[in-house]
mmCIF file of C-alpha atoms and ligand atoms in Angstrom:
data_model
loop_
_atom_site.group_PDB
_atom_site.id
_atom_site.type_symbol
_atom_site.label_atom_id
_atom_site.label_comp_id
_atom_site.label_asym_id
_atom_site.label_seq_id
_atom_site.Cartn_x
_atom_site.Cartn_y
_atom_site.Cartn_z
ATOM 1 C CA MET A 98 0.000 0.000 0.000
ATOM 2 C CA THR A 99 1.536 3.329 -1.051
ATOM 3 C CA SER A 100 0.132 6.569 0.334
ATOM 4 C CA SER A 101 2.655 8.956 -1.220
ATOM 5 C CA GLN A 102 5.736 8.555 -3.349
ATOM 6 C CA THR A 103 7.779 10.085 -0.568
ATOM 7 C CA LEU A 104 6.502 7.689 2.087
ATOM 8 C CA LEU A 105 5.939 3.996 1.480
ATOM 9 C CA SER A 106 3.315 2.552 3.751
ATOM 10 C CA PHE A 107 2.595 -1.115 4.283
ATOM 11 C CA GLN A 108 0.339 -2.676 6.885
ATOM 12 C CA GLU A 109 0.503 -6.310 7.931
ATOM 13 C CA ALA A 110 -0.412 -8.195 11.088
ATOM 14 C CA GLY A 111 -0.898 -5.084 13.188
ATOM 15 C CA VAL A 112 2.360 -3.446 12.074
ATOM 16 C CA LEU A 113 2.331 -0.258 10.024
ATOM 17 C CA LYS A 114 5.656 -0.104 8.214
ATOM 18 C CA LEU A 115 6.603 3.379 7.036
ATOM 19 C CA THR A 116 9.582 3.945 4.755
ATOM 20 C CA LEU A 117 10.882 7.459 4.116
ATOM 21 C CA ASN A 118 11.351 7.425 0.382
ATOM 22 C CA ARG A 119 13.494 10.191 -1.100
ATOM 23 C CA PRO A 120 16.661 8.123 -1.334
ATOM 24 C CA GLU A 121 18.364 10.441 -3.828
ATOM 25 C CA LYS A 122 18.235 13.149 -1.113
ATOM 26 C CA LEU A 123 19.003 10.749 1.728
ATOM 27 C CA ASN A 124 15.307 10.936 2.657
ATOM 28 C CA SER A 125 15.547 14.573 3.742
ATOM 29 C CA PHE A 126 12.185 16.139 4.508
ATOM 30 C CA ASN A 127 10.215 18.174 2.020
ATOM 31 C CA GLU A 128 6.679 19.306 2.670
ATOM 32 C CA GLU A 129 5.113 16.321 0.954
ATOM 33 C CA MET A 130 7.039 13.807 3.038
ATOM 34 C CA HIS A 131 6.206 15.709 6.211
ATOM 35 C CA LEU A 132 2.493 15.670 5.454
ATOM 36 C CA ALA A 133 2.544 12.012 4.415
ATOM 37 C CA LEU A 134 4.326 10.970 7.613
ATOM 38 C CA ARG A 135 2.002 13.009 9.744
ATOM 39 C CA SER A 136 -1.133 11.546 8.204
ATOM 40 C CA ALA A 137 0.270 8.009 8.465
ATOM 41 C CA LEU A 138 0.941 8.516 12.176
ATOM 42 C CA GLU A 139 -2.519 9.973 12.672
ATOM 43 C CA ARG A 140 -3.907 6.853 11.039
ATOM 44 C CA ALA A 141 -1.811 4.724 13.390
ATOM 45 C CA ARG A 142 -3.274 6.685 16.293
ATOM 46 C CA ASP A 143 -6.878 6.296 15.142
ATOM 47 C CA ASP A 144 -6.930 2.751 13.732
ATOM 48 C CA ASP A 145 -7.243 0.000 16.352
ATOM 49 C CA ALA A 146 -5.952 -2.553 13.846
ATOM 50 C CA ILE A 147 -2.536 -0.856 13.937
ATOM 51 C CA ARG A 148 -0.722 -1.914 17.097
ATOM 52 C CA ALA A 149 2.887 -0.958 16.317
ATOM 53 C CA VAL A 150 4.700 1.276 13.836
ATOM 54 C CA LEU A 151 8.022 0.548 12.162
ATOM 55 C CA LEU A 152 9.844 3.550 10.688
ATOM 56 C CA THR A 153 12.826 3.215 8.364
ATOM 57 C CA GLY A 154 14.418 4.800 5.287
ATOM 58 C CA ALA A 155 14.857 3.728 1.672
ATOM 59 C CA GLY A 156 18.304 3.476 0.145
ATOM 60 C CA ARG A 157 21.596 4.116 1.921
ATOM 61 C CA GLY A 158 20.374 6.767 4.372
ATOM 62 C CA PHE A 159 17.747 6.945 7.085
ATOM 63 C CA CYS A 160 17.039 10.691 6.944
ATOM 64 C CA ALA A 161 19.233 13.776 6.445
ATOM 65 C CA GLY A 162 16.857 16.183 8.191
ATOM 66 C CA GLN A 163 15.320 19.105 6.374
ATOM 67 C CA ASP A 164 15.814 19.298 2.602
ATOM 68 C CA LEU A 165 18.252 22.193 2.440
ATOM 69 C CA GLY A 166 17.569 22.694 -1.259
ATOM 70 C CA ASP A 167 14.062 23.878 -0.444
ATOM 71 C CA ARG A 168 15.355 27.264 0.702
ATOM 72 C CA ASP A 169 18.367 28.067 -1.390
ATOM 73 C CA PRO A 170 19.751 31.368 -0.038
ATOM 74 C CA ARG A 171 21.437 31.996 -3.385
ATOM 75 C CA LYS A 172 18.016 32.621 -4.866
ATOM 76 C CA GLY A 173 17.695 35.772 -2.748
ATOM 77 C CA GLY A 174 14.435 37.010 -1.258
ATOM 78 C CA PRO A 175 13.571 37.577 2.384
ATOM 79 C CA LYS A 176 15.220 35.500 5.087
ATOM 80 C CA PRO A 177 13.118 32.443 5.895
ATOM 81 C CA ASP A 178 11.174 32.082 9.123
ATOM 82 C CA LEU A 179 12.489 28.721 10.284
ATOM 83 C CA GLY A 180 10.425 29.013 13.462
ATOM 84 C CA ALA A 181 7.340 28.748 11.281
ATOM 85 C CA THR A 182 8.697 25.545 9.709
ATOM 86 C CA ILE A 183 9.298 24.094 13.147
ATOM 87 C CA GLU A 184 5.849 25.111 14.326
ATOM 88 C CA THR A 185 4.098 23.808 11.222
ATOM 89 C CA PHE A 186 5.999 20.587 10.585
ATOM 90 C CA TYR A 187 8.563 19.383 13.115
ATOM 91 C CA ASN A 188 6.860 20.104 16.419
ATOM 92 C CA PRO A 189 3.558 18.471 15.430
ATOM 93 C CA LEU A 190 5.511 15.444 14.174
ATOM 94 C CA LEU A 191 7.486 15.109 17.402
ATOM 95 C CA ARG A 192 4.335 15.498 19.471
ATOM 96 C CA LEU A 193 2.604 12.802 17.415
ATOM 97 C CA ILE A 194 5.493 10.369 17.854
ATOM 98 C CA ARG A 195 5.709 10.915 21.585
ATOM 99 C CA SER A 196 1.973 10.913 22.239
ATOM 100 C CA LEU A 197 1.112 7.865 20.122
ATOM 101 C CA GLU A 198 0.032 5.231 22.629
ATOM 102 C CA LYS A 199 1.496 2.459 20.514
ATOM 103 C CA PRO A 200 5.161 1.529 20.185
ATOM 104 C CA ILE A 201 7.195 3.065 17.365
ATOM 105 C CA ILE A 202 10.217 1.054 16.340
ATOM 106 C CA CYS A 203 12.836 2.887 14.318
ATOM 107 C CA ALA A 204 15.242 0.985 12.078
ATOM 108 C CA VAL A 205 18.059 3.392 11.248
ATOM 109 C CA ASN A 206 19.395 1.897 8.041
ATOM 110 C CA GLY A 207 22.065 4.518 7.326
ATOM 111 C CA VAL A 208 23.099 8.064 8.092
ATOM 112 C CA ALA A 209 20.686 10.050 10.272
ATOM 113 C CA ALA A 210 21.500 13.757 10.273
ATOM 114 C CA GLY A 211 19.946 16.877 11.767
ATOM 115 C CA ALA A 212 16.260 16.462 12.448
ATOM 116 C CA GLY A 213 16.562 12.957 10.981
ATOM 117 C CA ALA A 214 18.694 11.872 13.933
ATOM 118 C CA ASN A 215 16.427 13.507 16.478
ATOM 119 C CA ILE A 216 13.267 12.015 15.023
ATOM 120 C CA ALA A 217 14.913 8.605 15.416
ATOM 121 C CA PHE A 218 15.799 9.372 19.048
ATOM 122 C CA ALA A 219 12.160 10.289 19.721
ATOM 123 C CA CYS A 220 10.991 6.799 18.736
ATOM 124 C CA ASP A 221 10.477 4.117 21.360
ATOM 125 C CA ILE A 222 12.838 1.346 20.323
ATOM 126 C CA VAL A 223 15.656 2.330 17.999
ATOM 127 C CA LEU A 224 17.824 -0.200 16.189
ATOM 128 C CA ALA A 225 20.604 0.980 13.910
ATOM 129 C CA ALA A 226 22.705 -0.785 11.311
ATOM 130 C CA GLN A 227 26.348 -1.029 12.417
ATOM 131 C CA SER A 228 27.336 1.158 9.475
ATOM 132 C CA ALA A 229 24.831 3.901 10.363
ATOM 133 C CA LYS A 230 25.886 7.129 12.029
ATOM 134 C CA PHE A 231 24.120 9.993 13.736
ATOM 135 C CA ILE A 232 25.129 13.583 13.027
ATOM 136 C CA GLN A 233 23.874 16.685 14.811
ATOM 137 C CA ALA A 234 24.550 18.578 11.608
ATOM 138 C CA PHE A 235 22.832 21.793 12.717
ATOM 139 C CA SER A 236 25.907 23.720 13.844
ATOM 140 C CA LYS A 237 27.457 23.228 10.409
ATOM 141 C CA ILE A 238 24.757 25.479 8.965
ATOM 142 C CA GLY A 239 24.388 27.887 11.861
ATOM 143 C CA LEU A 240 21.289 26.320 13.428
ATOM 144 C CA ILE A 241 20.353 24.849 16.770
ATOM 145 C CA PRO A 242 19.395 21.190 17.339
ATOM 146 C CA ASP A 243 15.651 20.920 16.742
ATOM 147 C CA ALA A 244 13.119 18.090 16.486
ATOM 148 C CA GLY A 245 13.501 17.698 20.241
ATOM 149 C CA GLY A 246 17.249 17.093 20.024
ATOM 150 C CA SER A 247 18.400 19.681 22.528
ATOM 151 C CA TRP A 248 15.910 18.146 24.983
ATOM 152 C CA SER A 249 16.496 14.446 24.377
ATOM 153 C CA LEU A 250 20.275 14.593 24.051
ATOM 154 C CA ALA A 251 20.641 16.617 27.237
ATOM 155 C CA ARG A 252 18.389 14.223 29.124
ATOM 156 C CA ILE A 253 19.778 10.980 27.797
ATOM 157 C CA LEU A 254 23.454 11.874 27.593
ATOM 158 C CA GLY A 255 23.925 14.718 30.065
ATOM 159 C CA GLU A 256 25.489 18.060 29.217
ATOM 160 C CA PRO A 257 29.080 17.082 28.376
ATOM 161 C CA ARG A 258 28.242 14.632 25.601
ATOM 162 C CA ALA A 259 25.174 16.547 24.414
ATOM 163 C CA LYS A 260 27.194 19.720 24.044
ATOM 164 C CA ALA A 261 30.125 18.071 22.286
ATOM 165 C CA LEU A 262 27.847 16.245 19.848
ATOM 166 C CA THR A 263 25.830 19.330 18.957
ATOM 167 C CA LEU A 264 28.629 21.902 18.935
ATOM 168 C CA LEU A 265 31.102 19.774 17.007
ATOM 169 C CA ALA A 266 28.623 18.004 14.704
ATOM 170 C CA GLU A 267 30.909 14.988 14.506
ATOM 171 C CA PRO A 268 29.362 11.703 13.370
ATOM 172 C CA LEU A 269 28.433 9.320 16.176
ATOM 173 C CA PRO A 270 28.757 5.690 15.040
ATOM 174 C CA ALA A 271 25.786 3.401 15.702
ATOM 175 C CA GLN A 272 27.679 1.247 18.179
ATOM 176 C CA MET A 273 28.704 4.251 20.241
ATOM 177 C CA ALA A 274 25.128 5.540 20.175
ATOM 178 C CA ALA A 275 24.093 2.182 21.638
ATOM 179 C CA ASP A 276 26.919 2.217 24.207
ATOM 180 C CA TRP A 277 25.812 5.693 25.300
ATOM 181 C CA GLY A 278 22.195 4.639 25.686
ATOM 182 C CA LEU A 279 20.885 6.791 22.844
ATOM 183 C CA ILE A 280 19.469 3.788 21.002
ATOM 184 C CA TRP A 281 18.477 0.240 21.923
ATOM 185 C CA ARG A 282 20.948 -1.708 19.764
ATOM 186 C CA ALA A 283 23.348 -1.583 16.849
ATOM 187 C CA VAL A 284 22.978 -4.704 14.713
ATOM 188 C CA ALA A 285 24.681 -6.155 11.653
ATOM 189 C CA ASP A 286 23.581 -4.284 8.533
ATOM 190 C CA ASP A 287 22.025 -7.347 6.944
ATOM 191 C CA ALA A 288 20.134 -8.210 10.146
ATOM 192 C CA LEU A 289 18.520 -4.798 10.695
ATOM 193 C CA GLU A 290 15.316 -5.330 8.759
ATOM 194 C CA THR A 291 14.636 -8.779 10.210
ATOM 195 C CA GLU A 292 15.402 -7.787 13.792
ATOM 196 C CA ALA A 293 13.377 -4.584 13.634
ATOM 197 C CA LEU A 294 10.414 -6.406 12.115
ATOM 198 C CA ALA A 295 10.629 -9.142 14.750
ATOM 199 C CA ILE A 296 10.398 -6.503 17.493
ATOM 200 C CA ALA A 297 7.534 -4.739 15.713
ATOM 201 C CA ASN A 298 5.638 -8.021 15.287
ATOM 202 C CA LYS A 299 6.202 -8.960 18.908
ATOM 203 C CA LEU A 300 4.883 -5.610 20.127
ATOM 204 C CA ALA A 301 1.967 -5.643 17.680
ATOM 205 C CA SER A 302 0.770 -8.883 19.245
ATOM 206 C CA GLY A 303 1.224 -7.524 22.755
ATOM 207 C CA PRO A 304 -1.207 -5.928 25.222
ATOM 208 C CA THR A 305 -1.500 -2.648 23.311
ATOM 209 C CA LYS A 306 -3.187 -0.613 26.042
ATOM 210 C CA GLY A 307 -0.652 -1.635 28.665
ATOM 211 C CA LEU A 308 2.240 -0.977 26.289
ATOM 212 C CA GLY A 309 0.866 2.458 25.446
ATOM 213 C CA LEU A 310 0.443 3.353 29.101
ATOM 214 C CA THR A 311 3.970 2.109 29.820
ATOM 215 C CA LYS A 312 5.350 4.369 27.090
ATOM 216 C CA ARG A 313 3.457 7.310 28.514
ATOM 217 C CA LEU A 314 4.648 6.696 32.079
ATOM 218 C CA ILE A 315 8.296 6.320 31.116
ATOM 219 C CA GLN A 316 8.102 9.598 29.225
ATOM 220 C CA GLU A 317 6.315 11.406 32.033
ATOM 221 C CA ALA A 318 8.967 10.306 34.527
ATOM 222 C CA ALA A 319 11.406 12.828 33.080
ATOM 223 C CA THR A 320 9.283 15.704 34.254
ATOM 224 C CA SER A 321 7.469 14.407 37.335
ATOM 225 C CA ASP A 322 8.405 13.892 40.980
ATOM 226 C CA LEU A 323 8.094 10.504 42.651
ATOM 227 C CA ASP A 324 4.935 11.336 44.584
ATOM 228 C CA THR A 325 3.081 12.521 41.504
ATOM 229 C CA HIS A 326 4.412 9.608 39.532
ATOM 230 C CA LEU A 327 3.275 7.004 42.038
ATOM 231 C CA ASP A 328 -0.230 8.376 41.634
ATOM 232 C CA ARG A 329 0.090 8.178 37.865
ATOM 233 C CA GLU A 330 1.216 4.535 38.151
ATOM 234 C CA ARG A 331 -1.845 3.803 40.286
ATOM 235 C CA ASP A 332 -4.162 5.372 37.711
ATOM 236 C CA CYS A 333 -2.529 3.674 34.752
ATOM 237 C CA GLN A 334 -2.465 0.295 36.492
ATOM 238 C CA ARG A 335 -6.149 0.678 37.208
ATOM 239 C CA GLU A 336 -6.737 1.313 33.506
ATOM 240 C CA ALA A 337 -4.545 -1.625 32.472
ATOM 241 C CA GLY A 338 -6.332 -3.871 34.946
ATOM 242 C CA PHE A 339 -9.653 -3.195 33.235
ATOM 243 C CA THR A 340 -8.395 -4.481 29.859
ATOM 244 C CA ASP A 341 -9.275 -7.856 28.350
ATOM 245 C CA ASP A 342 -5.546 -8.318 27.795
ATOM 246 C CA TYR A 343 -4.852 -8.284 31.525
ATOM 247 C CA ALA A 344 -7.443 -11.023 32.079
ATOM 248 C CA GLU A 345 -6.003 -12.966 29.146
ATOM 249 C CA GLY A 346 -2.408 -12.546 30.368
ATOM 250 C CA VAL A 347 -3.202 -13.886 33.827
ATOM 251 C CA THR A 348 -5.381 -16.694 32.454
ATOM 252 C CA ALA A 349 -2.641 -17.730 30.030
ATOM 253 C CA PHE A 350 -0.101 -17.736 32.854
ATOM 254 C CA LEU A 351 -2.307 -19.924 35.026
ATOM 255 C CA GLU A 352 -3.021 -22.252 32.120
ATOM 256 C CA LYS A 353 0.698 -22.412 31.224
ATOM 257 C CA ARG A 354 0.127 -21.321 27.599
ATOM 258 C CA PRO A 355 1.153 -18.283 25.525
ATOM 259 C CA ALA A 356 -1.191 -15.314 25.883
ATOM 260 C CA ASN A 357 -3.321 -14.305 22.932
ATOM 261 C CA PHE A 358 -3.571 -10.548 23.343
ATOM 262 C CA THR A 359 -6.118 -8.670 21.268
ATOM 263 C CA GLY A 360 -5.141 -5.112 22.138
ATOM 264 C CA ARG A 361 -8.377 -4.533 24.025
HETATM 265 C C1 LHQ B 544 20.539 16.488 0.766
HETATM 266 C C2 LHQ B 544 20.488 16.590 2.171
HETATM 267 C C3 LHQ B 544 19.657 17.563 2.738
HETATM 268 C C4 LHQ B 544 19.020 18.175 0.581
HETATM 269 C C5 LHQ B 544 21.873 15.052 1.658
HETATM 270 N N1 LHQ B 544 18.944 18.326 1.902
HETATM 271 N N2 LHQ B 544 19.810 17.282 -0.018
HETATM 272 C C6 LHQ B 544 14.419 22.542 10.483
HETATM 273 C C7 LHQ B 544 13.747 23.724 10.158
HETATM 274 C C8 LHQ B 544 13.999 24.429 8.995
HETATM 275 C C9 LHQ B 544 15.057 24.460 8.296
HETATM 276 C C10 LHQ B 544 16.257 23.804 8.536
HETATM 277 O O1 LHQ B 544 16.312 22.592 9.166
HETATM 278 C C11 LHQ B 544 15.583 22.054 10.092
HETATM 279 C C12 LHQ B 544 16.054 20.829 10.650
HETATM 280 C C13 LHQ B 544 17.294 20.206 10.079
HETATM 281 O O2 LHQ B 544 17.287 19.028 9.859
HETATM 282 S S1 LHQ B 544 18.683 21.145 9.820
HETATM 283 C C14 LHQ B 544 19.882 19.965 9.300
HETATM 284 C C15 LHQ B 544 19.698 19.620 7.856
HETATM 285 N N3 LHQ B 544 20.563 18.531 7.460
HETATM 286 C C16 LHQ B 544 21.865 18.669 7.262
HETATM 287 O O3 LHQ B 544 22.465 19.691 7.457
HETATM 288 C C17 LHQ B 544 22.583 17.455 6.699
HETATM 289 C C18 LHQ B 544 23.039 17.721 5.291
HETATM 290 N N4 LHQ B 544 23.646 16.537 4.713
HETATM 291 C C19 LHQ B 544 24.888 16.141 4.996
HETATM 292 O O4 LHQ B 544 25.596 16.731 5.778
HETATM 293 C C20 LHQ B 544 25.398 14.923 4.276
HETATM 294 O O5 LHQ B 544 24.592 14.709 3.138
HETATM 295 C C21 LHQ B 544 25.364 13.652 5.149
HETATM 296 C C22 LHQ B 544 26.421 13.777 6.267
HETATM 297 C C23 LHQ B 544 23.998 13.420 5.777
HETATM 298 C C24 LHQ B 544 25.705 12.431 4.278
HETATM 299 O O6 LHQ B 544 26.896 12.673 3.580
HETATM 300 P P1 LHQ B 544 27.289 11.747 2.347
HETATM 301 O O7 LHQ B 544 27.117 10.334 2.733
HETATM 302 O O8 LHQ B 544 28.629 12.197 1.893
HETATM 303 O O9 LHQ B 544 26.194 12.027 1.218
HETATM 304 P P2 LHQ B 544 26.045 13.328 0.293
HETATM 305 O O10 LHQ B 544 26.316 14.560 1.066
HETATM 306 O O11 LHQ B 544 26.799 13.107 -0.958
HETATM 307 O O12 LHQ B 544 24.461 13.305 -0.005
HETATM 308 C C25 LHQ B 544 23.909 12.478 -1.033
HETATM 309 C C26 LHQ B 544 22.884 13.295 -1.779
HETATM 310 O O13 LHQ B 544 21.853 13.667 -0.866
HETATM 311 C C27 LHQ B 544 23.485 14.597 -2.302
HETATM 312 O O14 LHQ B 544 22.839 14.920 -3.495
HETATM 313 P P3 LHQ B 544 23.609 14.791 -4.908
HETATM 314 O O15 LHQ B 544 22.617 15.260 -5.906
HETATM 315 O O16 LHQ B 544 24.835 15.647 -4.812
HETATM 316 O O17 LHQ B 544 23.953 13.337 -5.028
HETATM 317 C C28 LHQ B 544 23.103 15.587 -1.244
HETATM 318 O O18 LHQ B 544 23.046 16.908 -1.731
HETATM 319 C C29 LHQ B 544 21.748 15.086 -0.845
HETATM 320 N N5 LHQ B 544 21.402 15.521 0.508
HETATM 321 N N6 LHQ B 544 21.341 15.686 2.685
HETATM 322 N N7 LHQ B 544 19.531 17.696 4.064
#
């Protein structure tokens, strides 16, 4: 199933596989790809049959951030309002990724630069091919790390590494990204697709409500105190306990058989 030439979309067994598809531009974002990705994620949010999303890139790159050819300064004209681009495209995308109550698996198949790297870091489980690298390319063109990068890098890595990565814009190899806790795993290039799909399939046949609430709680932890968070755990556990999947999980355990979760 293809929704746009710039984004390949394929749905099977509860997994929505999305492939950024501008390989000749290392899958950098133009408006069309932004809109296609946003509407695909909105569909994932609204369609109960979709229980996990797998995001990857076509060709040798994952995503090189914004298409820099879109605003060629050599053409003259007024200076662009990049804040408007962030407000219109990147911030809604990041909010969709983070608020989707279904797991998003990201398979970083090659270089991830600028917003491309930070979109990957916003996903829930990130696998990268050993040959992939992450580049905070922003400082090379006089910009600041966007797509949530200045937030996520500071939180995950702490100031020293976050500052060096963003100020120097040196490539971070996939294995080091894994060693630093920025991603889940670096895997052999030829194993990436299979391993990412296996994780997506596993999560798509999991207890979707409980997984979604888990994602939300882990994210909220960054900005809440323990007391508040204990209350949130109580509320979310109550919600999880009302699901059919909880009853099925316990029944399956007692009957010594694999659970058959339906996502309800
Ligand atoms: C590209 C791009 C690209 C267009 C490779 N655009 N063509 C938000 C708000 C508003 C505005 C600004 O930005 C943002 C957020 C951002 O993401 S800012 C950061 C934007 N991204 C970058 O600065 C990265 C630019 N790309 C690179 O530095 C390199 O291409 C990397 C390091 C990613 C890969 O290097 P190589 O493996 O050597 O590949 P390459 O440079 O030869 O690229 C291959 C082709 O892809 C090439 O086209 P060509 O026609 O010459 O074969 C590039 O021009 C094109 N391409 N990135 N972002």
